[in-house]
Amino acid sequence: MKPFIRISLILTVSYLGCKTQIEKTLPELTYPETPKIEHVDVYHETKVEDPYQWLEDDRSEETATWVKAQNEVTFGFLEEIDFRDDLKARLENLMDYEKYTPPSKEGEYEYFSKNDGLQNHSVQYRKKIGADNSQAEVFLDPNTFSEDGTTALAGLSFNKKGDLATYMISEGGADWRKIITIETDTRKEIEDTLINVKFSAPPLWVGSEGYYYSSYDKPKEGSQLSGKTQYHKLLFHKLGTPQSEDQLIFGGEAQPNRYIGAEKSEDERYLIIYAAQNTSGGKVYVQDLQKTDEEPELIQDDYFSRFTFITNE
């Protein structure tokens, strides 16, 4: 028998043996009944039956009862797996090692994140440029953001001087985030926290005046989880002003169903705006920040298939 055939047979037999053992170990599943209703949606004159439409109301008592029953089945199944604790211990052993990110230079400091091994969140450290790692100090520790550890650091950005920074937090895994602005020397908050920010890259600073960020409009009370989000916006927040006065730069109703993001040129003169429509292509615009009274100019109509490189002359 040829070696590769022998190996294939051994692997097949081993797989079937493991599969049989797992099937003997696992309990039978009895899923809760999911009621059907008579409901029809009409899309472009086409009728589409949707018997489970009632589950779209994620705040109803019926949906909550259904989710609870599903969780009881799921966790009841998982808790009966006799090798689950061994698997958990093995994964913990594999993950229990120090992890670092490459450093970035911001002002007079180098910033990097480190996880001791099994920390829920990596800790942000900094040290003077050129200093030994033993001199690094904690800059932000997301493990202290909440008692139960469910508040995460979701982005960190600095202005060019490195004396100001913003960091975003996500609470309980939500897409809606908050933006907190601090002085880097003292880590003291210098203005009110921005709230209800969704699908934004870390804020994009321009000098020490303020920063750009992306978001949808604030959801209506009671619909934070299920409210429709259609008009993404690029906004500019000027430090010291209320969030309600943030300036719409691009997007909104004029650019529906697009994800809006931006970056700036190294000299901070040009703002490059990306307007992506799902994964089918997007547009690239440029705005001269010395001529903010002019509309952003379209320079690339489909940046997923053709790339334009922008340079400053």
Coordinates of C-alpha atoms in Angstrom, one line a residue:
M1 CA 0.0 0.0 0.0
K2 CA 1.3 3.4 -0.9
P3 CA 2.3 5.7 2.0
F4 CA -0.2 8.5 1.2
I5 CA -3.1 6.0 0.9
R6 CA -2.1 4.4 4.3
I7 CA -2.0 7.9 5.9
S8 CA -5.4 8.8 4.5
L9 CA -7.0 5.6 5.8
I10 CA -5.5 6.2 9.3
L11 CA -6.9 9.7 9.3
T12 CA -10.3 8.6 8.1
V13 CA -10.5 5.9 10.8
S14 CA -9.4 8.3 13.5
Y15 CA -11.9 10.9 12.4
L16 CA -14.8 8.4 12.4
G17 CA -13.7 7.1 15.8
C18 CA -13.6 10.6 17.3
K19 CA -16.9 11.5 15.6
T20 CA -18.6 8.4 17.1
Q21 CA -17.2 9.2 20.6
I22 CA -18.4 12.8 20.4
E23 CA -21.8 11.7 19.3
K24 CA -22.1 9.3 22.2
T25 CA -21.0 12.1 24.6
L26 CA -23.4 14.8 23.4
P27 CA -27.1 15.0 24.6
E28 CA -30.0 15.0 22.2
L29 CA -31.4 18.4 21.3
T30 CA -35.0 19.5 21.5
Y31 CA -35.4 23.0 20.1
P32 CA -38.2 25.2 21.4
E33 CA -41.0 25.8 19.0
T34 CA -40.8 29.0 16.9
P35 CA -44.3 30.1 16.1
K36 CA -45.1 31.3 12.5
I37 CA -47.4 34.2 11.7
E38 CA -49.1 35.3 8.5
H39 CA -47.0 38.3 7.3
V40 CA -46.1 39.4 3.8
D41 CA -43.7 42.2 2.8
V42 CA -43.8 43.8 -0.6
Y43 CA -40.5 44.7 -2.2
H44 CA -40.6 46.3 -5.7
E45 CA -44.1 44.9 -6.2
T46 CA -42.9 41.4 -5.2
K47 CA -44.6 39.7 -2.3
V48 CA -42.3 38.0 0.2
E49 CA -43.7 35.9 3.0
D50 CA -42.0 36.4 6.3
P51 CA -43.5 34.1 9.0
Y52 CA -40.8 35.0 11.5
Q53 CA -41.2 38.8 11.2
W54 CA -42.4 39.0 14.8
L55 CA -38.8 38.2 15.9
E56 CA -37.6 41.6 14.5
D57 CA -39.1 43.3 17.5
D58 CA -36.2 42.6 19.8
R59 CA -37.9 44.4 22.7
S60 CA -41.1 42.4 22.8
E61 CA -41.9 40.0 25.6
E62 CA -42.5 37.2 23.0
T63 CA -39.0 37.7 21.5
A64 CA -37.4 37.8 25.0
T65 CA -39.2 34.5 25.9
W66 CA -38.0 32.9 22.7
V67 CA -34.4 34.0 23.2
K68 CA -34.4 32.7 26.8
A69 CA -35.7 29.3 25.7
Q70 CA -33.0 29.1 22.9
N71 CA -30.3 30.0 25.4
E72 CA -31.5 27.2 27.8
V73 CA -31.1 24.7 25.0
T74 CA -27.7 26.0 23.9
F75 CA -26.1 26.2 27.3
G76 CA -27.7 23.0 28.5
F77 CA -26.1 21.3 25.5
L78 CA -22.6 22.9 26.1
E79 CA -22.6 22.1 29.8
E80 CA -23.1 18.4 29.1
I81 CA -19.9 18.1 27.0
D82 CA -17.6 16.2 29.3
F83 CA -14.3 17.4 27.6
R84 CA -15.4 21.0 27.6
D85 CA -13.3 21.9 30.7
D86 CA -10.2 20.1 29.2
L87 CA -10.7 22.1 26.0
K88 CA -11.0 25.3 27.9
A89 CA -7.8 24.5 30.0
R90 CA -5.9 23.7 26.8
L91 CA -6.9 27.0 25.1
E92 CA -6.0 29.0 28.2
N93 CA -2.6 27.3 28.2
L94 CA -2.1 28.2 24.5
M95 CA -3.1 31.8 25.0
D96 CA -1.2 32.4 28.2
Y97 CA 1.8 34.4 26.9
E98 CA 2.7 38.1 26.7
K99 CA 1.4 39.9 23.6
Y100 CA 2.7 43.2 22.3
T101 CA 1.8 45.5 19.5
P102 CA 4.3 47.5 17.5
P103 CA 5.0 51.0 19.0
S104 CA 3.8 54.2 17.5
K105 CA 5.5 57.6 18.1
E106 CA 3.1 60.3 19.3
G107 CA 4.8 63.6 20.4
E108 CA 7.5 62.8 22.9
Y109 CA 6.3 59.2 23.6
E110 CA 6.2 55.8 22.1
Y111 CA 2.8 54.0 22.7
F112 CA 2.2 50.3 22.6
S113 CA -0.3 47.8 24.0
K114 CA 0.5 44.7 26.1
N115 CA -1.5 41.8 27.4
D116 CA 0.1 39.7 30.1
G117 CA -1.6 36.6 28.8
L118 CA -5.2 36.2 29.9
Q119 CA -6.2 39.7 30.6
N120 CA -9.7 40.6 29.2
H121 CA -8.2 43.7 27.5
S122 CA -4.8 44.7 26.5
V123 CA -3.3 47.6 28.4
Q124 CA -2.0 50.8 26.6
Y125 CA 1.5 51.8 27.8
R126 CA 3.9 54.6 26.9
K127 CA 7.5 55.6 27.4
K128 CA 9.7 58.4 26.4
I129 CA 11.1 57.9 22.9
G130 CA 14.4 56.0 23.2
A131 CA 13.8 55.0 26.9
D132 CA 14.1 51.4 28.1
N133 CA 10.9 49.3 28.2
S134 CA 11.3 49.1 32.0
Q135 CA 10.4 52.8 32.1
A136 CA 7.0 52.3 30.4
E137 CA 4.0 53.5 32.3
V138 CA 0.3 52.6 32.0
F139 CA -1.5 55.1 29.8
L140 CA -5.0 53.5 29.6
D141 CA -6.1 50.3 31.2
P142 CA -9.5 49.2 29.7
N143 CA -9.7 46.5 32.4
T144 CA -10.6 49.3 34.8
F145 CA -13.3 50.9 32.6
S146 CA -16.1 48.8 34.1
E147 CA -16.5 46.4 37.0
D148 CA -17.5 43.4 34.9
G149 CA -14.9 44.0 32.2
T150 CA -17.5 44.5 29.4
T151 CA -16.4 48.0 28.4
A152 CA -13.6 47.8 25.8
L153 CA -11.2 50.3 24.2
A154 CA -12.4 50.7 20.6
G155 CA -9.9 53.1 19.2
L156 CA -7.2 55.6 20.2
S157 CA -5.9 58.6 18.2
F158 CA -3.6 61.6 18.8
N159 CA -3.2 65.0 17.4
K160 CA 0.0 65.7 15.5
K161 CA 1.7 67.3 18.6
G162 CA 0.8 64.3 20.7
D163 CA -0.5 66.5 23.6
L164 CA -4.2 65.6 22.9
A165 CA -5.9 62.3 22.4
T166 CA -9.3 60.7 21.9
Y167 CA -10.2 57.2 22.8
M168 CA -13.4 55.4 21.9
I169 CA -15.1 52.9 24.2
S170 CA -17.7 50.2 23.5
E171 CA -20.0 49.1 26.3
G172 CA -21.3 45.6 26.4
G173 CA -20.1 44.9 22.8
A174 CA -22.4 47.6 21.4
D175 CA -21.8 49.2 18.0
W176 CA -22.8 52.5 19.5
R177 CA -19.7 54.0 21.1
K178 CA -18.5 57.0 23.0
I179 CA -15.5 59.4 22.3
I180 CA -13.5 60.7 25.2
T181 CA -11.0 63.5 24.8
I182 CA -8.0 63.9 27.1
E183 CA -4.8 65.7 27.7
T184 CA -2.1 63.1 27.3
D185 CA 0.2 64.5 30.0
T186 CA -2.5 64.3 32.7
R187 CA -5.0 62.0 31.1
K188 CA -7.6 64.5 32.3
E189 CA -10.8 64.7 30.3
I190 CA -11.1 68.2 28.8
E191 CA -14.7 68.3 27.5
D192 CA -18.0 66.4 27.5
T193 CA -18.0 62.9 26.1
L194 CA -19.4 62.4 22.6
I195 CA -22.1 59.7 22.6
N196 CA -24.1 57.5 20.1
V197 CA -21.2 57.2 17.6
K198 CA -21.5 54.3 15.3
F199 CA -19.2 52.8 12.7
S200 CA -16.4 55.3 13.0
A201 CA -12.7 54.9 12.6
P202 CA -10.6 56.5 15.4
P203 CA -11.2 60.3 15.3
L204 CA -9.0 62.1 12.7
W205 CA -7.4 65.1 14.3
V206 CA -6.6 68.4 12.6
G207 CA -4.2 70.4 14.7
S208 CA -5.6 71.0 18.2
E209 CA -8.8 72.5 17.0
G210 CA -10.9 69.4 16.7
Y211 CA -11.4 66.1 14.8
Y212 CA -13.4 64.3 12.2
Y213 CA -15.5 61.2 13.0
S214 CA -18.2 59.2 11.3
S215 CA -21.6 58.3 12.7
Y216 CA -25.3 57.7 12.2
D217 CA -28.0 59.9 13.8
K218 CA -28.8 59.1 17.4
P219 CA -31.4 56.2 17.5
K220 CA -34.8 56.9 18.9
E221 CA -35.4 55.9 22.5
G222 CA -36.2 52.2 22.7
S223 CA -34.8 51.3 19.3
Q224 CA -31.1 51.4 19.9
L225 CA -30.7 47.7 18.8
S226 CA -33.3 47.6 16.0
G227 CA -33.5 51.1 14.6
K228 CA -32.7 51.5 10.9
T229 CA -29.4 53.1 10.2
Q230 CA -29.2 54.4 6.6
Y231 CA -27.5 57.8 6.5
H232 CA -23.9 57.6 7.6
K233 CA -22.2 61.0 8.1
L234 CA -18.7 62.5 8.3
L235 CA -18.8 65.1 11.0
F236 CA -16.3 67.6 12.4
H237 CA -16.2 68.2 16.2
K238 CA -14.7 71.5 17.4
L239 CA -13.2 71.1 20.9
G240 CA -15.2 72.9 23.5
T241 CA -18.5 72.9 21.6
P242 CA -21.5 70.7 22.2
Q243 CA -21.9 67.6 20.0
S244 CA -25.2 69.0 18.7
E245 CA -23.2 71.7 16.9
D246 CA -20.9 69.3 15.1
Q247 CA -20.6 70.2 11.4
L248 CA -21.8 67.8 8.7
I249 CA -18.9 67.5 6.2
F250 CA -20.1 64.7 3.9
G251 CA -22.8 62.0 3.7
G252 CA -26.2 61.9 5.3
E253 CA -29.3 62.0 3.0
A254 CA -27.2 63.1 0.1
Q255 CA -25.2 59.9 0.2
P256 CA -27.6 57.1 1.4
N257 CA -26.5 53.5 2.1
R258 CA -22.8 54.3 2.1
Y259 CA -20.1 54.0 4.8
I260 CA -18.3 57.3 5.1
G261 CA -14.7 57.6 6.3
A262 CA -11.8 59.9 5.9
E263 CA -8.0 60.4 6.2
K264 CA -5.8 63.5 5.8
S265 CA -2.6 64.3 4.0
E266 CA 0.6 64.4 6.0
D267 CA 0.6 68.3 5.9
E268 CA -3.0 68.3 7.1
R269 CA -4.1 70.4 4.1
Y270 CA -6.3 67.8 2.3
L271 CA -9.1 65.7 3.6
I272 CA -9.6 62.4 1.6
I273 CA -13.1 61.1 2.0
Y274 CA -14.2 57.5 1.2
A275 CA -17.8 56.7 0.4
A276 CA -18.1 52.9 0.2
Q277 CA -21.3 51.2 -0.9
N278 CA -21.2 47.7 0.7
T279 CA -18.5 45.7 -1.1
S280 CA -19.5 46.7 -4.7
G281 CA -17.3 49.8 -5.0
G282 CA -16.9 53.3 -3.6
K283 CA -16.0 56.8 -4.4
V284 CA -13.1 59.0 -3.3
Y285 CA -13.4 62.7 -2.7
V286 CA -10.8 65.3 -1.8
Q287 CA -11.4 68.6 0.0
D288 CA -8.8 71.4 0.3
L289 CA -9.0 72.4 4.0
Q290 CA -7.9 75.9 3.1
K291 CA -11.0 76.2 0.9
T292 CA -13.7 74.7 3.2
D293 CA -16.4 76.7 1.5
E294 CA -16.0 74.5 -1.6
E295 CA -17.6 71.1 -1.9
P296 CA -15.4 68.0 -1.8
E297 CA -14.2 67.0 -5.3
L298 CA -14.8 63.5 -6.7
I299 CA -11.5 62.1 -8.0
Q300 CA -12.1 58.4 -8.1
D301 CA -15.4 56.7 -9.0
D302 CA -14.6 53.1 -8.1
Y303 CA -11.7 52.7 -5.7
F304 CA -12.1 49.0 -5.2
S305 CA -11.1 48.2 -8.8
R306 CA -8.8 51.2 -9.5
F307 CA -6.6 53.0 -7.0
T308 CA -5.6 56.6 -7.2
F309 CA -2.5 57.7 -5.2
I310 CA -2.7 61.2 -3.9
T311 CA 0.5 63.2 -3.4
N312 CA 1.2 66.8 -2.5
E313 CA 3.2 68.8 -4.9

